[in-house]
Structure formats: structure tokens, C-alpha cells
mmCIF file of C-alpha atoms in Angstrom:
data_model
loop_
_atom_site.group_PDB
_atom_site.id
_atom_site.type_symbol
_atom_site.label_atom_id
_atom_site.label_comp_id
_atom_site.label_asym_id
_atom_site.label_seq_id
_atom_site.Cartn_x
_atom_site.Cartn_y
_atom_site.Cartn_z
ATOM 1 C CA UNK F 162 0.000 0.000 0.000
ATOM 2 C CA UNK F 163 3.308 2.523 0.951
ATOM 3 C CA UNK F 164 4.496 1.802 -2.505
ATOM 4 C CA UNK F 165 1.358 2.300 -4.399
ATOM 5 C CA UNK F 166 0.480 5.593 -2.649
ATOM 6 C CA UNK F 167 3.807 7.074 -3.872
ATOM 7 C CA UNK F 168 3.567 6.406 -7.091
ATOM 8 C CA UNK F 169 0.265 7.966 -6.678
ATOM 9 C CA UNK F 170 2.256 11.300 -5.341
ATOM 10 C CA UNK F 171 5.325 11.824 -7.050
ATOM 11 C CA UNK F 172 7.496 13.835 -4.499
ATOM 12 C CA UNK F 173 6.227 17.236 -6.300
ATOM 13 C CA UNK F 174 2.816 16.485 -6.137
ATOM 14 C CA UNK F 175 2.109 16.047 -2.299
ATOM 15 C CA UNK F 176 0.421 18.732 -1.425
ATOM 16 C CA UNK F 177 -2.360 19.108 0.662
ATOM 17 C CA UNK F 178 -3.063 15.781 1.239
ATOM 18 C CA UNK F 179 -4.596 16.202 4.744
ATOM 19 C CA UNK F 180 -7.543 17.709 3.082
ATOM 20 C CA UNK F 181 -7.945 14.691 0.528
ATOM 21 C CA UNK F 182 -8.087 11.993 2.852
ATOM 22 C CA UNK F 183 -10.730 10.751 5.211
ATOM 23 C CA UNK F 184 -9.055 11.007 8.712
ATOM 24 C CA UNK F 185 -11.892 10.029 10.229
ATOM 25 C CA UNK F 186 -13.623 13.490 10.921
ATOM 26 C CA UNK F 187 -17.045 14.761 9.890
ATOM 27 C CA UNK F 188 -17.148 16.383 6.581
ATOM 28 C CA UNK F 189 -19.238 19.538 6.370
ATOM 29 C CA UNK F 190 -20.743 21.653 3.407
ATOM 30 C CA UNK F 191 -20.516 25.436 3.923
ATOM 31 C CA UNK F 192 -24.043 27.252 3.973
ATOM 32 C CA UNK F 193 -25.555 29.943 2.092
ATOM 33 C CA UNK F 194 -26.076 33.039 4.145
ATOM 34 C CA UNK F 195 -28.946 33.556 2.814
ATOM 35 C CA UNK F 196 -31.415 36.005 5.187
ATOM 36 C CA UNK F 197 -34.350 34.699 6.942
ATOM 37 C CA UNK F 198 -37.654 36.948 7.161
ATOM 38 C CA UNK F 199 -37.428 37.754 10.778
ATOM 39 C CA UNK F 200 -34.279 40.102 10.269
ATOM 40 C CA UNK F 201 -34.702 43.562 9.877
ATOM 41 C CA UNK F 202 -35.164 45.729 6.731
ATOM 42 C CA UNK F 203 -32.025 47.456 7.775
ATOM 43 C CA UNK F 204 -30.612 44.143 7.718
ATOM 44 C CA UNK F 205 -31.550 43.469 4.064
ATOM 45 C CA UNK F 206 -30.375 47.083 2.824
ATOM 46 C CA UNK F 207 -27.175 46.468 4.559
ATOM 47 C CA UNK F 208 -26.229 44.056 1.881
ATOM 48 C CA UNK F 209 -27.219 45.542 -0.437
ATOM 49 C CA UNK F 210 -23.998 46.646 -2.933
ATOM 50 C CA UNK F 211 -22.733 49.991 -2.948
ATOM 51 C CA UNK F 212 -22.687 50.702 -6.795
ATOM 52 C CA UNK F 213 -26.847 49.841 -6.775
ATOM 53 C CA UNK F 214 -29.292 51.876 -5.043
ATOM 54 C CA UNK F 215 -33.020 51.223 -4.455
ATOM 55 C CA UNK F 216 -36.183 53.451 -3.822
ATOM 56 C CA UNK F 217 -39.495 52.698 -2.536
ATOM 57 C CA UNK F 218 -42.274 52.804 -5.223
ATOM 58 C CA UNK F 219 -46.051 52.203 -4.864
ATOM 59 C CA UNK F 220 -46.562 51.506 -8.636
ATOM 60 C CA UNK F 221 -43.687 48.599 -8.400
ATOM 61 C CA UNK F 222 -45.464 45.094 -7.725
ATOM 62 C CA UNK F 223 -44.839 42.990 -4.767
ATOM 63 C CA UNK F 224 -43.251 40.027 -4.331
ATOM 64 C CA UNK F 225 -46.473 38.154 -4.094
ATOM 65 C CA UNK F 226 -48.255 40.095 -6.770
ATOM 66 C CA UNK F 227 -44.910 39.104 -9.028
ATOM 67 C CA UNK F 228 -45.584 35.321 -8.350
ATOM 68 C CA UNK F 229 -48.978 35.669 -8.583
ATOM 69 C CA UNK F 230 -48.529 36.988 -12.263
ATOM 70 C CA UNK F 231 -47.163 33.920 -13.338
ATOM 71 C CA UNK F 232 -49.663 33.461 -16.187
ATOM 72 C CA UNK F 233 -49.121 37.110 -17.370
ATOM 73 C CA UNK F 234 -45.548 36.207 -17.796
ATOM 74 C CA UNK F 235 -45.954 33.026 -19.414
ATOM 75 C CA UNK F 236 -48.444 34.572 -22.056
ATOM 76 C CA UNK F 237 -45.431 37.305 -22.658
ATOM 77 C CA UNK F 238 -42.690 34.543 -22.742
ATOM 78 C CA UNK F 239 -44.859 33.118 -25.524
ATOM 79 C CA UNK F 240 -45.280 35.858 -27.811
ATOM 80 C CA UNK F 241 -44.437 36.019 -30.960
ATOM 81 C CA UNK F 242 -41.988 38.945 -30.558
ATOM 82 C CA UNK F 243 -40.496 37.209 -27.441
ATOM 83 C CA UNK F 244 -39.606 34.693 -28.971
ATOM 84 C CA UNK F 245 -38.518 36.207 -32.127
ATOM 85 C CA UNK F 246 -36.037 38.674 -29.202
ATOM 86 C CA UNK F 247 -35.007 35.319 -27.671
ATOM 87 C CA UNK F 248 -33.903 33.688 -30.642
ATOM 88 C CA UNK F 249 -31.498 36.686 -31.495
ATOM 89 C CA UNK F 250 -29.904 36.181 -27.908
ATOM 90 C CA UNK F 251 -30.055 32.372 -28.289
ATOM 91 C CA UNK F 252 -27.787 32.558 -31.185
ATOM 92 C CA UNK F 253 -24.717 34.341 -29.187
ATOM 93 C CA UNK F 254 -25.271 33.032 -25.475
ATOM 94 C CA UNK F 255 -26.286 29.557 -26.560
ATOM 95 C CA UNK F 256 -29.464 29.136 -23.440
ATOM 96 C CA UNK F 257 -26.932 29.793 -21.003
ATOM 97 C CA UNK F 258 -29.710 32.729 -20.305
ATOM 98 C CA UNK F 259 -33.638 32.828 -19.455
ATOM 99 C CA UNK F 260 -34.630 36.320 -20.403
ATOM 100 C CA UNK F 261 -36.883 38.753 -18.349
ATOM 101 C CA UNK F 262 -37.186 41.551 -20.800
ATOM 102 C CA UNK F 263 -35.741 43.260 -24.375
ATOM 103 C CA UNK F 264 -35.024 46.515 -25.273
ATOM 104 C CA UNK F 265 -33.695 48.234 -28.518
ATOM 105 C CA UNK F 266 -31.366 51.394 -27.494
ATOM 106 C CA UNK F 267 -29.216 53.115 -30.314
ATOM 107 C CA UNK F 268 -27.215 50.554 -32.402
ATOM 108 C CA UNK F 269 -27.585 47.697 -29.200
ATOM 109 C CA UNK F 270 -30.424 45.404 -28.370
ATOM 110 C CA UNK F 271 -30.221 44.782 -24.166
ATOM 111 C CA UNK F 272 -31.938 42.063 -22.055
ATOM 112 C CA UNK F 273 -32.038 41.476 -18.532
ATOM 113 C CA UNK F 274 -30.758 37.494 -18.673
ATOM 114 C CA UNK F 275 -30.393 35.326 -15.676
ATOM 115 C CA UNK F 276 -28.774 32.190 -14.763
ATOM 116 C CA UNK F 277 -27.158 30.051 -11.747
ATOM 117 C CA UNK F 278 -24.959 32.760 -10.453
ATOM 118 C CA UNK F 279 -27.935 35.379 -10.849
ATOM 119 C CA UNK F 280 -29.241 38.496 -13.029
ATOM 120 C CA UNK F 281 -27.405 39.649 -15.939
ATOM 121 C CA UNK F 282 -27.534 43.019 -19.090
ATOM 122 C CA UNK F 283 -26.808 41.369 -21.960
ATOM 123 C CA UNK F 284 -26.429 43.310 -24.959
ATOM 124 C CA UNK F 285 -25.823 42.789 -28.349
ATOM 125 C CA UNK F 286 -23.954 45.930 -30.189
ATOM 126 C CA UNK F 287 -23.172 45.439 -34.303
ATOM 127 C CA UNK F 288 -23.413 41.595 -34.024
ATOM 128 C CA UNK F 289 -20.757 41.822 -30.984
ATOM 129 C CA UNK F 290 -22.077 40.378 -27.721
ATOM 130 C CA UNK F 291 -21.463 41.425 -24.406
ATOM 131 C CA UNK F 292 -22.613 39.927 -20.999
ATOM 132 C CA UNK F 293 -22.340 41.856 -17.602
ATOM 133 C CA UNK F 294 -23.275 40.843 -14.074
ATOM 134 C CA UNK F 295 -24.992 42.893 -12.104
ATOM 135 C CA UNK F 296 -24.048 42.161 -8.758
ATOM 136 C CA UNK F 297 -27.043 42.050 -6.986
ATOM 137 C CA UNK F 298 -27.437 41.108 -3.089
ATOM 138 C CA UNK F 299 -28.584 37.332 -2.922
ATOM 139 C CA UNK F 300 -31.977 38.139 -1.663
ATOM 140 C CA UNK F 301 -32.766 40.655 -4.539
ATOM 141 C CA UNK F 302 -35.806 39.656 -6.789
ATOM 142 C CA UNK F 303 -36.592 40.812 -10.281
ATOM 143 C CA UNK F 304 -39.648 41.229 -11.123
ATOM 144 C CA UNK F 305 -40.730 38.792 -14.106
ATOM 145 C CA UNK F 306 -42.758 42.064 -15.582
ATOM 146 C CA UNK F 307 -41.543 45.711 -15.816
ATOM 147 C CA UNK F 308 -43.052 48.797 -15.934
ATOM 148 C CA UNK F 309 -40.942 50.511 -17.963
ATOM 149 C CA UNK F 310 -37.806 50.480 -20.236
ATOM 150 C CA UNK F 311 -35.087 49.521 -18.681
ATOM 151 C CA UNK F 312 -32.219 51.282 -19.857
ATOM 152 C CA UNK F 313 -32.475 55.232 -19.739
ATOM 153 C CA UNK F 314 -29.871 57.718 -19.609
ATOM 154 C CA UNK F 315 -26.892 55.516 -19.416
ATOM 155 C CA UNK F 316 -28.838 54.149 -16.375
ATOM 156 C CA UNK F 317 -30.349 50.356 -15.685
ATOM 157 C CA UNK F 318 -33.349 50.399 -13.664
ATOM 158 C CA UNK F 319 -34.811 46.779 -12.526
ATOM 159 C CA UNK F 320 -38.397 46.473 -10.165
ATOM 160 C CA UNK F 321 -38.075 43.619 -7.467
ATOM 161 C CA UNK F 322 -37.636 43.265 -3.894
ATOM 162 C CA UNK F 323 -35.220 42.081 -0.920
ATOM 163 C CA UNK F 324 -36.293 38.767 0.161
ATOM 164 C CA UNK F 325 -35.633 36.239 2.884
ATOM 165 C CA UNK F 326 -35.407 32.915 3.175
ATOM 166 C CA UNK F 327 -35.744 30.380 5.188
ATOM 167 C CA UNK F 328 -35.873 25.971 5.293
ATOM 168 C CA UNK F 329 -38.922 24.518 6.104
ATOM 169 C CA UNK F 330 -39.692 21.061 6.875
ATOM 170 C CA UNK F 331 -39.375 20.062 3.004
ATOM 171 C CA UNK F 332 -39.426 23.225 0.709
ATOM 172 C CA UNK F 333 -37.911 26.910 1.429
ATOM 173 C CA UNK F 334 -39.832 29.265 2.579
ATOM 174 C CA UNK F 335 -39.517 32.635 0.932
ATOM 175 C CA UNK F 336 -41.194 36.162 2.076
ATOM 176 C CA UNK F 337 -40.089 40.129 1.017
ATOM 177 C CA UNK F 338 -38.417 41.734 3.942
ATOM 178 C CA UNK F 339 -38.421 45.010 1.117
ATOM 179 C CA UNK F 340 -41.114 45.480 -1.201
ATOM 180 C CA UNK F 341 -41.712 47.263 -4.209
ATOM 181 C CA UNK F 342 -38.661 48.461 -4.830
ATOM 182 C CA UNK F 343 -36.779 50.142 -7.890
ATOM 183 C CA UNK F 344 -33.342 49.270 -8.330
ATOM 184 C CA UNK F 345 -30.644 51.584 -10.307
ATOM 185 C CA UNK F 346 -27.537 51.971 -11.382
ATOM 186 C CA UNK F 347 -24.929 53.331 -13.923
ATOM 187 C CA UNK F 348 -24.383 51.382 -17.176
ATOM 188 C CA UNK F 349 -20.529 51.750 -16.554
ATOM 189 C CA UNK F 350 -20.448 50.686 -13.613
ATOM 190 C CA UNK F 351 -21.292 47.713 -14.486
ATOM 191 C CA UNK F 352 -19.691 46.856 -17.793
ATOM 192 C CA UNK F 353 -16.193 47.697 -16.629
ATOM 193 C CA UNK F 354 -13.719 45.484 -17.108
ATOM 194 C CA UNK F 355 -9.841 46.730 -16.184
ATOM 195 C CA UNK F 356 -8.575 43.607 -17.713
ATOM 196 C CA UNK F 357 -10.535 43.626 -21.156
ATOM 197 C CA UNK F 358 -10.097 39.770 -20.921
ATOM 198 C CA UNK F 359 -14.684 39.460 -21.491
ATOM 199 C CA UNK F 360 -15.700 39.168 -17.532
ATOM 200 C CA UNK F 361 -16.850 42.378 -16.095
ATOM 201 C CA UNK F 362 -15.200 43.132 -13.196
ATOM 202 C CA UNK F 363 -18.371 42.304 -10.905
ATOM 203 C CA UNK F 364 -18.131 39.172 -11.870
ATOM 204 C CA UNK F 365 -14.468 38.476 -11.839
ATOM 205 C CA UNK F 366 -14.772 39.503 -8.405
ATOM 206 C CA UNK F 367 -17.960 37.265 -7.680
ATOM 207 C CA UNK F 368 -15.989 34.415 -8.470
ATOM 208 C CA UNK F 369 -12.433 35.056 -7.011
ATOM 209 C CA UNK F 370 -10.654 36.073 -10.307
ATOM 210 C CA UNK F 371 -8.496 38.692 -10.559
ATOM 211 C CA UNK F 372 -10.250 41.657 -12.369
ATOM 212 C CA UNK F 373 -6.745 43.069 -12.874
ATOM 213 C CA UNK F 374 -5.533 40.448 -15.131
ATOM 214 C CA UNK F 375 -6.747 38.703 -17.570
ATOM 215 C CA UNK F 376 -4.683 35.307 -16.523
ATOM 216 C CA UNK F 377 -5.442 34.540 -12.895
ATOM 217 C CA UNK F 378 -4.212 31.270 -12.342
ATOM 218 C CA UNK F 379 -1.012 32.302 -14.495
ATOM 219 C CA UNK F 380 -1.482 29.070 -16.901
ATOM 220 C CA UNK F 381 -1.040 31.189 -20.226
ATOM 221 C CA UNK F 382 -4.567 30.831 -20.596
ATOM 222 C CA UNK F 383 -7.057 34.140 -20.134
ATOM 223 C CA UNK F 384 -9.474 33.679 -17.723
ATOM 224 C CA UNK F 385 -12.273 33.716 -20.343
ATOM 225 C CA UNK F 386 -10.904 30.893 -22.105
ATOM 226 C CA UNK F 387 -9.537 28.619 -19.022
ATOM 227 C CA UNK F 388 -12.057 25.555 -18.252
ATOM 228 C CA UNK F 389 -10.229 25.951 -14.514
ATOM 229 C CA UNK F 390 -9.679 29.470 -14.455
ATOM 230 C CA UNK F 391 -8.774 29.559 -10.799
ATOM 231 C CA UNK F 392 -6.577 27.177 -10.569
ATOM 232 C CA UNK F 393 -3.676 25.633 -12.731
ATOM 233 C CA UNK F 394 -3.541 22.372 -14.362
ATOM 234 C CA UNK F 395 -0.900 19.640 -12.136
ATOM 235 C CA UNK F 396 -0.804 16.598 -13.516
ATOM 236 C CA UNK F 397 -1.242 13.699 -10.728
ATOM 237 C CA UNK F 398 -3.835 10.402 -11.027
ATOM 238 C CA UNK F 399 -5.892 11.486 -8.577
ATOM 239 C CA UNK F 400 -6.665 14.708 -10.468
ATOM 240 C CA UNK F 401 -7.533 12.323 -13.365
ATOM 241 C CA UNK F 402 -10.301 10.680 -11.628
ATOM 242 C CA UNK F 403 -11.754 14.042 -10.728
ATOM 243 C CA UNK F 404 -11.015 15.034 -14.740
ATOM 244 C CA UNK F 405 -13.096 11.545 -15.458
ATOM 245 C CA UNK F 406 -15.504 12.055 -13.227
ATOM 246 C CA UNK F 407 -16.409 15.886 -13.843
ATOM 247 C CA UNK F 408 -16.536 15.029 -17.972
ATOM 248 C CA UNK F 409 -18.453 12.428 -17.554
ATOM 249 C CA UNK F 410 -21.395 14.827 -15.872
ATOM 250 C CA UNK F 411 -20.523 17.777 -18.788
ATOM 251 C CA UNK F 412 -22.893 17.824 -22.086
ATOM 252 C CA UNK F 413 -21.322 18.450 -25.472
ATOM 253 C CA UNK F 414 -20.843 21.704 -26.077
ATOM 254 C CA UNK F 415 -20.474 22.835 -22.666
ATOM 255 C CA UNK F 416 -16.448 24.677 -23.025
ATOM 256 C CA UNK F 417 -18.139 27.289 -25.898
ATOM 257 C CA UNK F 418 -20.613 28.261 -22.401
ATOM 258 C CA UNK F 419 -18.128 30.803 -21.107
ATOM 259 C CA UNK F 420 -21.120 32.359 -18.793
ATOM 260 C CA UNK F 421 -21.845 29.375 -17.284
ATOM 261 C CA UNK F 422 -19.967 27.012 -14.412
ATOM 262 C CA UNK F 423 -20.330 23.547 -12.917
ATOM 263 C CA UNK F 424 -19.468 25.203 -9.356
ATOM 264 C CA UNK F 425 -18.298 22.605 -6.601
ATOM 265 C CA UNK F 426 -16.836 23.101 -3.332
ATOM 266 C CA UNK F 427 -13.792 21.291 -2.288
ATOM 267 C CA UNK F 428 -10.702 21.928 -0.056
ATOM 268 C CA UNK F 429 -8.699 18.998 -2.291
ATOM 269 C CA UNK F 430 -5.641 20.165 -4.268
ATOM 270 C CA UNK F 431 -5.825 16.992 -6.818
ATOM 271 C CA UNK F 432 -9.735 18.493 -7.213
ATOM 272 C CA UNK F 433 -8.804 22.030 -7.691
ATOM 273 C CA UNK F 434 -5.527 21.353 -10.404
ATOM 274 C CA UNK F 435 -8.203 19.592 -12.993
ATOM 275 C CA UNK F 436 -8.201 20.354 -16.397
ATOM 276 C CA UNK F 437 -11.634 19.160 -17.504
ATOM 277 C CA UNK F 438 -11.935 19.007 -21.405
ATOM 278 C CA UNK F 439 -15.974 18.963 -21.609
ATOM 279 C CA UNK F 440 -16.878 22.087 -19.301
ATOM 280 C CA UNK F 441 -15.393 25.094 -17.116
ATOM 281 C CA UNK F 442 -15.175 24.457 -13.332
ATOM 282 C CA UNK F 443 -14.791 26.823 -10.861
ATOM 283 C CA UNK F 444 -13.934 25.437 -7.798
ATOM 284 C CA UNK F 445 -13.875 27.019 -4.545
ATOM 285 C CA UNK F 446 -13.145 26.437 -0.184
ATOM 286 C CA UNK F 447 -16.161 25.939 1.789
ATOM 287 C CA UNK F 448 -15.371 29.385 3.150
ATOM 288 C CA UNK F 449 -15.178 31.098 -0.174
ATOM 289 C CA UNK F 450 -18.376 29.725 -1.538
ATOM 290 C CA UNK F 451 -20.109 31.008 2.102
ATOM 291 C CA UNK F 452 -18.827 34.118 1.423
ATOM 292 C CA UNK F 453 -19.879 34.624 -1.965
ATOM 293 C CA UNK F 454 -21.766 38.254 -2.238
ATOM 294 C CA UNK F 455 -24.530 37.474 -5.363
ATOM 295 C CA UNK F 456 -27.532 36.164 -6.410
ATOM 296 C CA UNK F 457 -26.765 33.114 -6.569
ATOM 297 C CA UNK F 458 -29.745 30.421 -6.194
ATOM 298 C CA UNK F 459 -28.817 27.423 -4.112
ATOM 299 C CA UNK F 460 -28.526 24.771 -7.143
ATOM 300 C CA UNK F 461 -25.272 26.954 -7.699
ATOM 301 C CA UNK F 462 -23.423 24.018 -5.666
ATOM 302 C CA UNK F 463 -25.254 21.525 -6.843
ATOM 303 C CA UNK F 464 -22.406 18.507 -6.238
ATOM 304 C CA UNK F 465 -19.792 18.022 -2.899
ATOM 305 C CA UNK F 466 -17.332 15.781 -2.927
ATOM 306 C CA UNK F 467 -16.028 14.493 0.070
ATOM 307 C CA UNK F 468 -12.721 13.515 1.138
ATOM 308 C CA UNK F 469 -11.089 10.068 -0.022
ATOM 309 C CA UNK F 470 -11.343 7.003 1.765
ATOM 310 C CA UNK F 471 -8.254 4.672 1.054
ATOM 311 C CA UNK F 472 -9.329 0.338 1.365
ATOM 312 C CA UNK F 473 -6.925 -1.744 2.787
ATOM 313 C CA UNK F 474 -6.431 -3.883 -0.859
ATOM 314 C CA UNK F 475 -4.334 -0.719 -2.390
ATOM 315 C CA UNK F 476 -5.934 -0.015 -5.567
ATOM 316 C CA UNK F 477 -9.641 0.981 -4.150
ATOM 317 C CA UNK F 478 -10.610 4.355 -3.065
ATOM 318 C CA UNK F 479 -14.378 5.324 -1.906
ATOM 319 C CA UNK F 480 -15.860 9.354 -2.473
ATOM 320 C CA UNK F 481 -18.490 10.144 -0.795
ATOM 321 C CA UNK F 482 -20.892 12.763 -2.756
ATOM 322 C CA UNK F 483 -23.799 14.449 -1.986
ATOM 323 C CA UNK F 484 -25.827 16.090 -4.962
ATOM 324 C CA UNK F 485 -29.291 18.497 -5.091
ATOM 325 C CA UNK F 486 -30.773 14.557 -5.685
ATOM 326 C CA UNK F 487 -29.319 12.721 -2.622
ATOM 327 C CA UNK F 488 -25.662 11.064 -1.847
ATOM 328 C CA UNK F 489 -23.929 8.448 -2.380
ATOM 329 C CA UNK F 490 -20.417 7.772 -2.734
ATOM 330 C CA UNK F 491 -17.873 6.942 -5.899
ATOM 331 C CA UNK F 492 -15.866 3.654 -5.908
ATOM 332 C CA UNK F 493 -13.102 3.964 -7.984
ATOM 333 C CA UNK F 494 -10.386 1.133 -9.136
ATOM 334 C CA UNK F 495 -6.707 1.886 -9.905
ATOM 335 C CA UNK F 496 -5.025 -0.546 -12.091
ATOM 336 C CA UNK F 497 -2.131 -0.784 -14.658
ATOM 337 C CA UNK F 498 -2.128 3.131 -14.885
ATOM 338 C CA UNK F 499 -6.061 3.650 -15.623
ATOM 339 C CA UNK F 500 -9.521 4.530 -13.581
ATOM 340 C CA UNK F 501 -12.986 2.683 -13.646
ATOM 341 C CA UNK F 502 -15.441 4.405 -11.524
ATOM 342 C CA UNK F 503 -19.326 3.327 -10.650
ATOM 343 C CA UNK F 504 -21.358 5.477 -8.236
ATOM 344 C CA UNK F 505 -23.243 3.909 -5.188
ATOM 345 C CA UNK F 506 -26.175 5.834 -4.819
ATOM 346 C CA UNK F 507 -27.541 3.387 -1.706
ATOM 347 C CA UNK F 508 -24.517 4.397 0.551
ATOM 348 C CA UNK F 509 -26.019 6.624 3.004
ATOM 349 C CA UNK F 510 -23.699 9.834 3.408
#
């Protein structure tokens, strides 16, 4: 077993270790930080960022009266013209997107987008597209249905509300701690980017990039680019099960989704130096991804991967894993140089 776990770690490659390998402790996912509707409404404006400020206004729906518009919204999403709007969006950002609302301004065509990590302004100037984060608080809701346009005088203005949120026995439990709000802030604030590299600097620093260069992980690949962009690639076999196993989630296509993430948490260094070939990771500490400052959803973090569990015959290792559908673990086989994997979805986590 000695002999087969260093030529698992070359000499240059044993870092970390201590938070691959099950030493027996509990493993814990980080949580969300997400509000709950008891705390105050100077609470909710406290996180609220600086570069976005909000206003109380009667004609704004609530919360409730959003939700409850949910056929109004589906008959717009069905229109003709929404659909004619989505398809020109579809064609650059490849449904990495659902889209709120559209609006033609000068030579660009905007829309207020939103995915995993939360709401977005796309726009789409002379056939060139452009995608900027917003930033938002995690609690802030858009409404589905504006009242107005949404871009004036170099200006975005969004209706929605602060929420919290809390667990309930089986489903979360969401209320408006602020309601009927109007959200607003400058166009270039939020389409800077210091690095010119295609993240706006929001975003780069959503995600623990470095919005002052355009190669964080110092790979010779730019951060827009990098399917690992926060870490680089080390070549080891445990980071080629991870590779394995991360591809073998991806769809095709996935590497053109430069928007778009499969997010995990892990404190592993063989995790964190994968190089998928299918998809873009970002991988993160537990402490990080608690401390992330969007509008994020919680199917953000939709898989954990615990820490390795070595058996006594030398070439079997156990995972345990614990995705948005249950746990289970991965049992994984080492042999002449190569990695078989099945997943045991009855082993309780």
C-alpha cells in the first residue's frame, strides 16, 4: 500500500493531502447566508452593494403580486416577438440565459438574462455580444414584468424586492423583507472590465478572479478561455479521476458556455488542479463559496465531494458525494495506470 500511494504522489505532487483523505472526521458543506424573514429591513439594505441603489415605489409590484402573475408572464414569454427577441440572444449566449425583458437602445439590443450565479444586461452591439453581471445582493428579486424600459440615460433600472429565506420542513420558505422596490444603477459601472479579458469586473470579483488580469491562475490561458480558471492544471492520477468524473457529468458543447460554471466546493488540491476538457469548473473552499456576495440560487453548488477514503487492498478508493438529488459515494479502481469508476447511490452519506 506505501508503494502504491507514492507512485500515486510523485514527491512534487504532495500537497495538501490532509484535506484529501478521510481522517476520520465529519465532513461539512458550507451554507448559504442567505437572510431569513425575521431580520430587519435594515438588515436586508445592509447588503445591499454599494454601486446599486433602491427606492421605494407604490406603482412597483410585490413580491407576491410578481408570483402571482405567473400566467401574465408566461403569455409574454410566448409571444411572438419574445420569442422572435429570444432567438437573437439564443444565437450568441447559446441558453446559457432565461430572459426577463428586451429593449432596442441606439445601435444595441439589451436584455435582462439570468442564470445560476444570478441576473445579468446582456447586450448585443453590431453583431458583438457582451454579458455583464450585475451584482445584486442574494436576496434581490426581479420582477418577471416591468413597468418601464429599462435602460435610460446611461442608467439600468430593474423592479423587485429584498427577500428572505428560510428551510422549512421540506421546501424553502420565501417572504419580502423590502417590497416594491426600484433598483438603479450606472451602465458603466457595471460593464467595466480593467482587464478587457470578457468578464466584467463584478463578476471576476464574484468568483475570485483577478479583475486586474486577464490570466489569474497564471497558466497562459485568459481567464475567459480557461475551463479551470482559478486554478492551474498539475498533472497527478488522482486529479484524473476528478477530470473523469467531472466530464463524464458535462454535455457536449459545454467549453463554448463561457457564462456558465459547474461550481463545486472542495478543499482537495488533486480536485482544484483539474483540467476538464468537456466544461469550465470553478472550484472554490467551503469558506469562499459562504462568502460569496450574489444572487446566486442554491442549485449553484449543486455537487460536494467528500474527502477520499483509502481500502486496505491498495488499488480501491471510496468518495463520498452528496448532490441536489441525494448522496452516495464513488468507488473507484486503480489498475495498470487507468480509472474505472461506478457510483453507489444506496450508501447513506
Amino acid at each position: 500500500m506505501k508503494n502504491l500511494l507514492f507512485l500515486l504522489f510523485p514527491a512534487g505532487l504532495l500537497f495538501s493531502q490532509n484535506q484529501c483523505f478521510d481522517d476520520g472526521t465529519k465532513q461539512y458543506r458550507s451554507g448559504t447566508g442567505i437572510l431569513k424573514p425575521e431580520e430587519t429591513e435594515a438588515s436586508a439594505a445592509s447588503l445591499n452593494p454599494g454601486h446599486i441603489l433602491f427606492r421605494k415605489d407604490e406603482k412597483v409590484a410585490t413580491y407576491e403580486q410578481d408570483e402571482m402573475s405567473y400566467d401574465e408572464a408566461a403569455g409574454l414569454a410566448s409571444s411572438d416577438e419574445h420569442k422572435s427577441q429570444s432567438a437573437v440572444f439564443e444565437q450568441y449566449f447559446n441558453k446559457q440565459f432565461s430572459f426577463i425583458q428586451f429593449q432596442k437602445e441606439g445601435n444595441s439590443i439589451y436584455a435582462v438574462g439570468e442564470n445560476s450565479f444570478g441576473y445579468w444586461l446582456l447586450e448585443i452591439k453590431n453583431k458583438t455580444p457582451g454579458a455583464y453581471y450585475i451584482g445584486f445582493s442574494k436576496n434581490t428579486h426581479i420582477n418577471k414584468i416591468q413597468n418601464s424600459r429599462f435602460i435610460r440615460n446611461n442608467k439600468l433600472y430593474l423592479d423587485g424586492s429584498l427577500l428572505g429565506i428560510t428551510f422549512g420542513s421540506r421546501f424553502p420558505v420565501t417572504k419580502a423583507v423590502l417590497d416594491s422596490l426600484t433598483f438603479e444603477t450606472d451602465l458603466a459601472d457595471i460593464k467595466k472590465d480593467a482587464d478587457g479579458d470578457g468578464y466584467n469586473d463584478l463578476f471576476e470579483n464574484l468568483i475570485f478572479l483577478n479583475p486586474k488580469s486577464r490570466d489569474t491562475d497564471g497558466d497562459g490561458i485568459s481567464d475567459f478561455d480557461d475551463h479551470n480558471p482559478l486554478f492551474p492544471l498539475a498533472e497527478s492520477p488522482f486529479t484524473g479521476l476528478f477530470k473523469q468524473m467531472i466530464d463524464s457529468e458535462a454535455y457536449s458543447n459545454e467549453t463554448e458556455n463561457h457564462y456558465t460554471f459547474r461550481a463545486y466546493e472542495s478543499e482537495c488540491e488533486f480536485f482544484r488542479k483539474v483540467n476538464p476538457e468537456k466544461t469550465r469548473v470553478l472550484i472554490v473552499s467551503g469558506n469562499q463559496s459562504y462568502r460569496l456576495k450574489n444572487d446566486f440560487r442554491s442549485s449553484l453548488f449543486r455537487t460536494f465531494y467528500g474527502k477520499i477514503k483509502k481500502d486496505p487492498d491498495g488499488k480501491t478508493f471510496y468518495l463520498p458525494y452528496f448532490k441536489n438529488s441525494g448522496g452516495g459515494r464513488i468507488i473507484a479502481t486503480y489498475e495498470n495506470g487507468k480509472w474505472s469508476f461506478i457510483e453507489d447511490p444506496e450508501y447513506k452519506v
